[in-house]
PDB file of C-alpha atoms and ligand atoms in Angstrom:
ATOM      1  CA  MET A   1       0.000   0.000   0.000  1.00 47.00           C
ATOM      2  CA  GLY A   2       1.367   3.389  -0.989  1.00 49.00           C
ATOM      3  CA  SER A   3       0.564   6.765   0.470  1.00 48.00           C
ATOM      4  CA  GLY A   4      -2.760   6.656  -1.422  1.00 47.00           C
ATOM      5  CA  ALA A   5      -4.071   4.204   1.156  1.00 52.00           C
ATOM      6  CA  THR A   6      -3.715   6.743   3.939  1.00 63.00           C
ATOM      7  CA  LEU A   7      -5.145   9.652   1.963  1.00 86.00           C
ATOM      8  CA  ARG A   8      -8.098   7.682   0.701  1.00 94.00           C
ATOM      9  CA  ALA A   9     -11.359   8.347   2.578  1.00 97.00           C
ATOM     10  CA  VAL A  10     -13.097   5.191   1.328  1.00 98.00           C
ATOM     11  CA  ASP A  11     -12.253   1.529   0.803  1.00 98.00           C
ATOM     12  CA  ALA A  12     -15.185   0.742  -1.468  1.00 98.00           C
ATOM     13  CA  VAL A  13     -17.374   2.490  -4.009  1.00 98.00           C
ATOM     14  CA  LEU A  14     -20.840   1.090  -4.773  1.00 98.00           C
ATOM     15  CA  TYR A  15     -22.605   2.087  -7.965  1.00 98.00           C
ATOM     16  CA  ASP A  16     -26.220   1.877  -9.030  1.00 98.00           C
ATOM     17  CA  PHE A  17     -26.587   0.956 -12.714  1.00 98.00           C
ATOM     18  CA  GLY A  18     -29.598   2.685 -14.381  1.00 96.00           C
ATOM     19  CA  GLY A  19     -29.189   6.455 -14.205  1.00 95.00           C
ATOM     20  CA  VAL A  20     -25.513   6.094 -13.340  1.00 97.00           C
ATOM     21  CA  PHE A  21     -23.985   4.172 -16.259  1.00 97.00           C
ATOM     22  CA  MET A  22     -27.028   4.546 -18.499  1.00 95.00           C
ATOM     23  CA  PRO A  23     -29.734   7.242 -18.780  1.00 91.00           C
ATOM     24  CA  SER A  24     -32.147   7.460 -15.857  1.00 91.00           C
ATOM     25  CA  PRO A  25     -35.544   5.751 -16.077  1.00 92.00           C
ATOM     26  CA  PHE A  26     -36.850   8.514 -13.792  1.00 92.00           C
ATOM     27  CA  ALA A  27     -36.008  11.079 -16.465  1.00 92.00           C
ATOM     28  CA  ALA A  28     -37.862   8.845 -18.937  1.00 94.00           C
ATOM     29  CA  ILE A  29     -40.935   8.837 -16.678  1.00 95.00           C
ATOM     30  CA  ARG A  30     -40.714  12.632 -16.510  1.00 95.00           C
ATOM     31  CA  THR A  31     -40.684  12.886 -20.324  1.00 94.00           C
ATOM     32  CA  LEU A  32     -43.508  10.369 -20.563  1.00 95.00           C
ATOM     33  CA  SER A  33     -45.655  12.257 -18.038  1.00 96.00           C
ATOM     34  CA  GLU A  34     -45.077  15.581 -19.823  1.00 96.00           C
ATOM     35  CA  GLU A  35     -46.018  13.994 -23.130  1.00 94.00           C
ATOM     36  CA  GLN A  36     -49.257  12.634 -21.654  1.00 93.00           C
ATOM     37  CA  GLY A  37     -50.006  15.823 -19.733  1.00 96.00           C
ATOM     38  CA  ILE A  38     -50.089  14.115 -16.339  1.00 96.00           C
ATOM     39  CA  GLU A  39     -48.243  14.821 -13.113  1.00 96.00           C
ATOM     40  CA  TYR A  40     -44.811  13.206 -12.793  1.00 96.00           C
ATOM     41  CA  ASP A  41     -45.616  12.046  -9.253  1.00 96.00           C
ATOM     42  CA  ASP A  42     -48.801  10.309 -10.466  1.00 96.00           C
ATOM     43  CA  ALA A  43     -46.989   8.538 -13.301  1.00 97.00           C
ATOM     44  CA  LEU A  44     -44.161   7.525 -10.965  1.00 96.00           C
ATOM     45  CA  GLU A  45     -46.600   6.192  -8.373  1.00 97.00           C
ATOM     46  CA  VAL A  46     -48.463   4.072 -10.929  1.00 98.00           C
ATOM     47  CA  LEU A  47     -45.405   2.766 -12.804  1.00 97.00           C
ATOM     48  CA  PHE A  48     -42.812   2.343 -10.045  1.00 97.00           C
ATOM     49  CA  GLY A  49     -44.874   2.640  -6.848  1.00 97.00           C
ATOM     50  CA  SER A  50     -43.675   4.559  -3.833  1.00 95.00           C
ATOM     51  CA  TYR A  51     -40.066   4.164  -4.926  1.00 93.00           C
ATOM     52  CA  HIS A  52     -38.401   5.487  -1.762  1.00 93.00           C
ATOM     53  CA  GLU A  53     -39.985   2.505   0.038  1.00 96.00           C
ATOM     54  CA  ASP A  54     -39.979  -1.241  -0.452  1.00 97.00           C
ATOM     55  CA  THR A  55     -43.600  -2.299  -0.935  1.00 97.00           C
ATOM     56  CA  ASP A  56     -45.894  -4.837  -2.611  1.00 97.00           C
ATOM     57  CA  HIS A  57     -46.270  -2.690  -5.726  1.00 98.00           C
ATOM     58  CA  PRO A  58     -45.924  -4.998  -8.773  1.00 98.00           C
ATOM     59  CA  TRP A  59     -42.704  -3.285  -9.901  1.00 98.00           C
ATOM     60  CA  HIS A  60     -41.145  -3.798  -6.466  1.00 98.00           C
ATOM     61  CA  ARG A  61     -42.178  -7.458  -6.482  1.00 98.00           C
ATOM     62  CA  CYS A  62     -40.697  -7.813  -9.965  1.00 98.00           C
ATOM     63  CA  GLU A  63     -37.449  -6.166  -8.826  1.00 98.00           C
ATOM     64  CA  ARG A  64     -37.288  -8.652  -5.953  1.00 98.00           C
ATOM     65  CA  GLY A  65     -37.670 -11.473  -8.468  1.00 98.00           C
ATOM     66  CA  GLU A  66     -41.077 -12.483  -7.097  1.00 98.00           C
ATOM     67  CA  ILE A  67     -43.163 -12.076 -10.260  1.00 98.00           C
ATOM     68  CA  PRO A  68     -42.331 -11.991 -13.991  1.00 98.00           C
ATOM     69  CA  ILE A  69     -42.305  -8.679 -15.803  1.00 97.00           C
ATOM     70  CA  THR A  70     -45.340  -9.685 -17.891  1.00 98.00           C
ATOM     71  CA  VAL A  71     -47.426  -9.931 -14.706  1.00 98.00           C
ATOM     72  CA  ALA A  72     -46.018  -6.659 -13.358  1.00 98.00           C
ATOM     73  CA  ARG A  73     -46.853  -4.910 -16.636  1.00 98.00           C
ATOM     74  CA  GLN A  74     -50.455  -6.151 -16.522  1.00 98.00           C
ATOM     75  CA  GLU A  75     -50.975  -5.195 -12.879  1.00 98.00           C
ATOM     76  CA  ILE A  76     -49.449  -1.757 -13.463  1.00 98.00           C
ATOM     77  CA  ARG A  77     -51.787  -1.136 -16.415  1.00 98.00           C
ATOM     78  CA  GLU A  78     -54.689  -1.965 -14.117  1.00 98.00           C
ATOM     79  CA  LEU A  79     -53.395   0.358 -11.370  1.00 98.00           C
ATOM     80  CA  GLY A  80     -53.264   3.129 -13.978  1.00 97.00           C
ATOM     81  CA  ARG A  81     -56.742   2.407 -15.280  1.00 97.00           C
ATOM     82  CA  ARG A  82     -58.187   2.699 -11.782  1.00 97.00           C
ATOM     83  CA  ARG A  83     -56.802   6.243 -11.715  1.00 96.00           C
ATOM     84  CA  GLY A  84     -57.962   6.989 -15.244  1.00 96.00           C
ATOM     85  CA  LEU A  85     -54.401   6.858 -16.595  1.00 96.00           C
ATOM     86  CA  ASP A  86     -53.263   4.903 -19.626  1.00 95.00           C
ATOM     87  CA  LEU A  87     -49.747   3.899 -18.589  1.00 96.00           C
ATOM     88  CA  ASP A  88     -47.694   1.030 -19.949  1.00 96.00           C
ATOM     89  CA  LEU A  89     -44.495   0.027 -18.179  1.00 95.00           C
ATOM     90  CA  PHE A  90     -42.801  -0.612 -21.512  1.00 94.00           C
ATOM     91  CA  GLN A  91     -43.335   3.026 -22.566  1.00 93.00           C
ATOM     92  CA  ILE A  92     -40.437   3.888 -20.271  1.00 92.00           C
ATOM     93  CA  LEU A  93     -38.028   2.061 -22.579  1.00 88.00           C
ATOM     94  CA  LYS A  94     -39.077   4.242 -25.505  1.00 89.00           C
ATOM     95  CA  HIS A  95     -38.336   7.408 -23.540  1.00 90.00           C
ATOM     96  CA  LEU A  96     -34.930   6.457 -22.178  1.00 87.00           C
ATOM     97  CA  GLY A  97     -32.548   9.173 -23.323  1.00 79.00           C
ATOM     98  CA  GLY A  98     -28.993   8.835 -24.523  1.00 80.00           C
ATOM     99  CA  ASN A  99     -27.602   6.976 -27.506  1.00 83.00           C
ATOM    100  CA  GLY A 100     -27.676   3.464 -26.057  1.00 83.00           C
ATOM    101  CA  GLN A 101     -24.040   3.814 -25.043  1.00 91.00           C
ATOM    102  CA  PRO A 102     -22.835   3.835 -21.445  1.00 95.00           C
ATOM    103  CA  ILE A 103     -21.724   7.045 -19.756  1.00 95.00           C
ATOM    104  CA  GLU A 104     -17.953   6.827 -20.272  1.00 96.00           C
ATOM    105  CA  PRO A 105     -16.870   9.331 -17.583  1.00 97.00           C
ATOM    106  CA  MET A 106     -18.551   7.089 -14.981  1.00 98.00           C
ATOM    107  CA  ILE A 107     -16.690   4.037 -16.277  1.00 98.00           C
ATOM    108  CA  ASP A 108     -13.441   6.002 -15.985  1.00 98.00           C
ATOM    109  CA  CYS A 109     -14.483   6.894 -12.430  1.00 98.00           C
ATOM    110  CA  VAL A 110     -14.692   3.168 -11.572  1.00 98.00           C
ATOM    111  CA  ARG A 111     -11.253   2.585 -13.086  1.00 98.00           C
ATOM    112  CA  ARG A 112      -9.759   5.379 -10.943  1.00 98.00           C
ATOM    113  CA  ALA A 113     -11.436   3.971  -7.817  1.00 98.00           C
ATOM    114  CA  ARG A 114      -9.880   0.574  -8.504  1.00 98.00           C
ATOM    115  CA  ALA A 115      -6.483   2.089  -9.332  1.00 97.00           C
ATOM    116  CA  ALA A 116      -6.667   3.849  -5.948  1.00 97.00           C
ATOM    117  CA  GLY A 117      -7.143   0.458  -4.271  1.00 97.00           C
ATOM    118  CA  CYS A 118     -10.908   0.544  -3.676  1.00 98.00           C
ATOM    119  CA  ARG A 119     -13.179  -2.412  -4.044  1.00 98.00           C
ATOM    120  CA  THR A 120     -16.126  -1.749  -6.332  1.00 98.00           C
ATOM    121  CA  ALA A 121     -19.631  -3.122  -6.759  1.00 98.00           C
ATOM    122  CA  ILE A 122     -22.854  -2.655  -8.670  1.00 98.00           C
ATOM    123  CA  VAL A 123     -26.000  -2.533  -6.536  1.00 98.00           C
ATOM    124  CA  THR A 124     -28.917  -2.515  -8.939  1.00 98.00           C
ATOM    125  CA  ASN A 125     -32.667  -2.735  -8.555  1.00 97.00           C
ATOM    126  CA  ASN A 126     -33.351  -4.738 -11.643  1.00 97.00           C
ATOM    127  CA  VAL A 127     -35.614  -7.352 -13.166  1.00 97.00           C
ATOM    128  CA  ALA A 128     -34.572 -10.849 -14.172  1.00 97.00           C
ATOM    129  CA  GLU A 129     -35.828 -10.372 -17.727  1.00 96.00           C
ATOM    130  CA  ALA A 130     -33.431  -7.440 -18.317  1.00 94.00           C
ATOM    131  CA  LYS A 131     -30.312  -9.338 -17.305  1.00 95.00           C
ATOM    132  CA  ASP A 132     -29.135 -10.202 -20.806  1.00 95.00           C
ATOM    133  CA  LEU A 133     -29.799  -6.633 -21.944  1.00 92.00           C
ATOM    134  CA  TRP A 134     -28.010  -4.567 -19.306  1.00 95.00           C
ATOM    135  CA  ARG A 135     -25.094  -6.773 -18.304  1.00 96.00           C
ATOM    136  CA  PRO A 136     -23.253  -6.585 -21.655  1.00 96.00           C
ATOM    137  CA  LEU A 137     -23.482  -2.783 -21.724  1.00 95.00           C
ATOM    138  CA  ILE A 138     -20.388  -2.270 -19.571  1.00 97.00           C
ATOM    139  CA  PRO A 139     -17.351  -4.503 -18.827  1.00 97.00           C
ATOM    140  CA  LEU A 140     -18.683  -5.826 -15.503  1.00 97.00           C
ATOM    141  CA  ASP A 141     -15.881  -8.345 -14.897  1.00 97.00           C
ATOM    142  CA  GLU A 142     -13.184  -5.750 -15.377  1.00 97.00           C
ATOM    143  CA  LEU A 143     -14.854  -3.022 -13.335  1.00 98.00           C
ATOM    144  CA  PHE A 144     -16.473  -4.734 -10.344  1.00 98.00           C
ATOM    145  CA  ASP A 145     -15.638  -7.145  -7.559  1.00 98.00           C
ATOM    146  CA  ALA A 146     -19.352  -7.817  -7.054  1.00 98.00           C
ATOM    147  CA  VAL A 147     -22.608  -7.360  -8.938  1.00 98.00           C
ATOM    148  CA  ILE A 148     -25.630  -7.382  -6.658  1.00 98.00           C
ATOM    149  CA  ASP A 149     -28.906  -7.588  -8.585  1.00 98.00           C
ATOM    150  CA  SER A 150     -32.134  -7.199  -6.578  1.00 98.00           C
ATOM    151  CA  SER A 151     -33.921  -9.811  -8.684  1.00 98.00           C
ATOM    152  CA  GLU A 152     -31.239 -12.373  -7.785  1.00 98.00           C
ATOM    153  CA  VAL A 153     -30.901 -11.638  -4.071  1.00 98.00           C
ATOM    154  CA  GLY A 154     -34.616 -10.959  -3.458  1.00 98.00           C
ATOM    155  CA  ILE A 155     -33.863  -7.662  -1.713  1.00 98.00           C
ATOM    156  CA  ARG A 156     -34.158  -4.220  -3.282  1.00 98.00           C
ATOM    157  CA  LYS A 157     -32.999  -0.728  -2.424  1.00 98.00           C
ATOM    158  CA  PRO A 158     -33.836   1.088  -0.200  1.00 98.00           C
ATOM    159  CA  ASP A 159     -33.945  -2.007   2.057  1.00 98.00           C
ATOM    160  CA  PRO A 160     -30.741  -1.576   4.130  1.00 98.00           C
ATOM    161  CA  ARG A 161     -30.011  -5.301   3.851  1.00 98.00           C
ATOM    162  CA  ILE A 162     -28.962  -4.985   0.213  1.00 98.00           C
ATOM    163  CA  TYR A 163     -26.273  -2.435   1.125  1.00 98.00           C
ATOM    164  CA  GLU A 164     -25.124  -4.578   4.070  1.00 98.00           C
ATOM    165  CA  LEU A 165     -25.006  -7.661   1.854  1.00 98.00           C
ATOM    166  CA  THR A 166     -22.839  -5.826  -0.691  1.00 98.00           C
ATOM    167  CA  LEU A 167     -20.400  -4.586   1.961  1.00 98.00           C
ATOM    168  CA  ASP A 168     -20.147  -8.160   3.275  1.00 98.00           C
ATOM    169  CA  VAL A 169     -19.507  -9.593  -0.178  1.00 98.00           C
ATOM    170  CA  LEU A 170     -16.756  -7.006  -0.677  1.00 98.00           C
ATOM    171  CA  GLY A 171     -14.990  -8.372   2.385  1.00 97.00           C
ATOM    172  CA  GLY A 172     -16.656  -6.690   5.334  1.00 98.00           C
ATOM    173  CA  ILE A 173     -16.238  -3.021   4.459  1.00 98.00           C
ATOM    174  CA  GLU A 174     -17.283  -0.556   7.191  1.00 98.00           C
ATOM    175  CA  PRO A 175     -20.245   1.529   5.931  1.00 98.00           C
ATOM    176  CA  THR A 176     -18.411   4.741   6.839  1.00 98.00           C
ATOM    177  CA  ARG A 177     -15.588   3.666   4.504  1.00 98.00           C
ATOM    178  CA  ALA A 178     -17.923   3.174   1.542  1.00 98.00           C
ATOM    179  CA  ALA A 179     -19.392   5.584  -0.983  1.00 98.00           C
ATOM    180  CA  PHE A 180     -22.628   4.866  -2.853  1.00 98.00           C
ATOM    181  CA  LEU A 181     -23.864   6.517  -6.047  1.00 98.00           C
ATOM    182  CA  ASP A 182     -27.484   6.434  -7.250  1.00 98.00           C
ATOM    183  CA  ASP A 183     -29.782   8.611  -9.347  1.00 96.00           C
ATOM    184  CA  PHE A 184     -32.756   8.120  -7.003  1.00 95.00           C
ATOM    185  CA  PRO A 185     -32.715  10.290  -3.843  1.00 95.00           C
ATOM    186  CA  GLY A 186     -34.466   7.692  -1.657  1.00 96.00           C
ATOM    187  CA  ASN A 187     -31.724   5.157  -2.284  1.00 98.00           C
ATOM    188  CA  VAL A 188     -29.050   7.703  -1.401  1.00 98.00           C
ATOM    189  CA  VAL A 189     -30.875   8.604   1.823  1.00 98.00           C
ATOM    190  CA  ALA A 190     -31.068   4.919   2.803  1.00 98.00           C
ATOM    191  CA  ALA A 191     -27.312   4.490   2.267  1.00 98.00           C
ATOM    192  CA  ARG A 192     -26.582   7.557   4.386  1.00 98.00           C
ATOM    193  CA  LYS A 193     -28.754   6.173   7.199  1.00 98.00           C
ATOM    194  CA  LEU A 194     -26.358   3.218   7.356  1.00 98.00           C
ATOM    195  CA  GLY A 195     -23.408   5.590   7.621  1.00 98.00           C
ATOM    196  CA  MET A 196     -22.302   5.347   4.011  1.00 98.00           C
ATOM    197  CA  ILE A 197     -21.307   8.369   1.949  1.00 98.00           C
ATOM    198  CA  GLY A 198     -24.361   8.680  -0.306  1.00 98.00           C
ATOM    199  CA  ILE A 199     -23.924  10.628  -3.528  1.00 98.00           C
ATOM    200  CA  LEU A 200     -26.814  11.591  -5.814  1.00 98.00           C
ATOM    201  CA  VAL A 201     -26.030  11.319  -9.529  1.00 97.00           C
ATOM    202  CA  GLU A 202     -27.865  13.965 -11.517  1.00 94.00           C
ATOM    203  CA  ALA A 203     -28.383  14.310 -15.296  1.00 91.00           C
ATOM    204  CA  ASP A 204     -24.869  15.760 -15.447  1.00 95.00           C
ATOM    205  CA  PRO A 205     -22.758  13.198 -13.581  1.00 97.00           C
ATOM    206  CA  THR A 206     -19.755  15.522 -13.275  1.00 98.00           C
ATOM    207  CA  PRO A 207     -20.356  16.729  -9.673  1.00 98.00           C
ATOM    208  CA  ALA A 208     -20.859  13.153  -8.432  1.00 98.00           C
ATOM    209  CA  ILE A 209     -17.677  11.978 -10.146  1.00 98.00           C
ATOM    210  CA  ARG A 210     -15.766  14.914  -8.664  1.00 98.00           C
ATOM    211  CA  GLN A 211     -16.933  13.880  -5.188  1.00 98.00           C
ATOM    212  CA  ILE A 212     -15.640  10.361  -5.725  1.00 98.00           C
ATOM    213  CA  ASP A 213     -12.293  11.680  -6.930  1.00 98.00           C
ATOM    214  CA  GLU A 214     -12.016  13.797  -3.781  1.00 97.00           C
ATOM    215  CA  LEU A 215     -12.708  10.738  -1.613  1.00 98.00           C
ATOM    216  CA  LEU A 216     -10.025   8.770  -3.473  1.00 97.00           C
ATOM    217  CA  GLY A 217      -7.415  11.315  -2.307  1.00 92.00           C
TER     218      GLY A 217
HETATM  219 MG1  LIG B   1     -30.910   4.124 -10.856  1.00 70.96          MG
END
């Protein structure tokens, strides 16, 4: 270990996937709601449920690997109908921004974290059906010591157990020695409650990346 080890403020950096390495689905829901002339909060509630909580909403159950996405899609359509809204889960895909390519500055950020001696992980709320679509988008094996997918472990953010599980898998990292990046505020808040350094990634990821670089010393 060189002097970097003493200057470094963290031993691990945990990254969300959607909205961090790829465009945010929340931004897509915003575009979708504007297009349909409905409130963002209403669209979010129907499509993704109360996302700062872990509930029995069909999307949450799908992210925990409890139901297939086809069932979630159907139930979500019905939830929308009851509120007089015509919302299809799959519309989100059509409104995802970007060019289908990952956000390169964030990939470089992971490489710098590893070069500084940090362990790295993905902590993603995801659905089993998307596995073959998202995993090839970035070089997971090169970049991460662990990939924790909610649909595989049956736990989803913001449940604190998914953060604890990740820190365990990384070799028992102290929460205070770990940074966590996510594009959804509720997930960042949950990480901070555990003592982690929670960093919100906005549409421009530059400030979040700068914070990581500062922590790397
Ligand atoms: Mg995200």
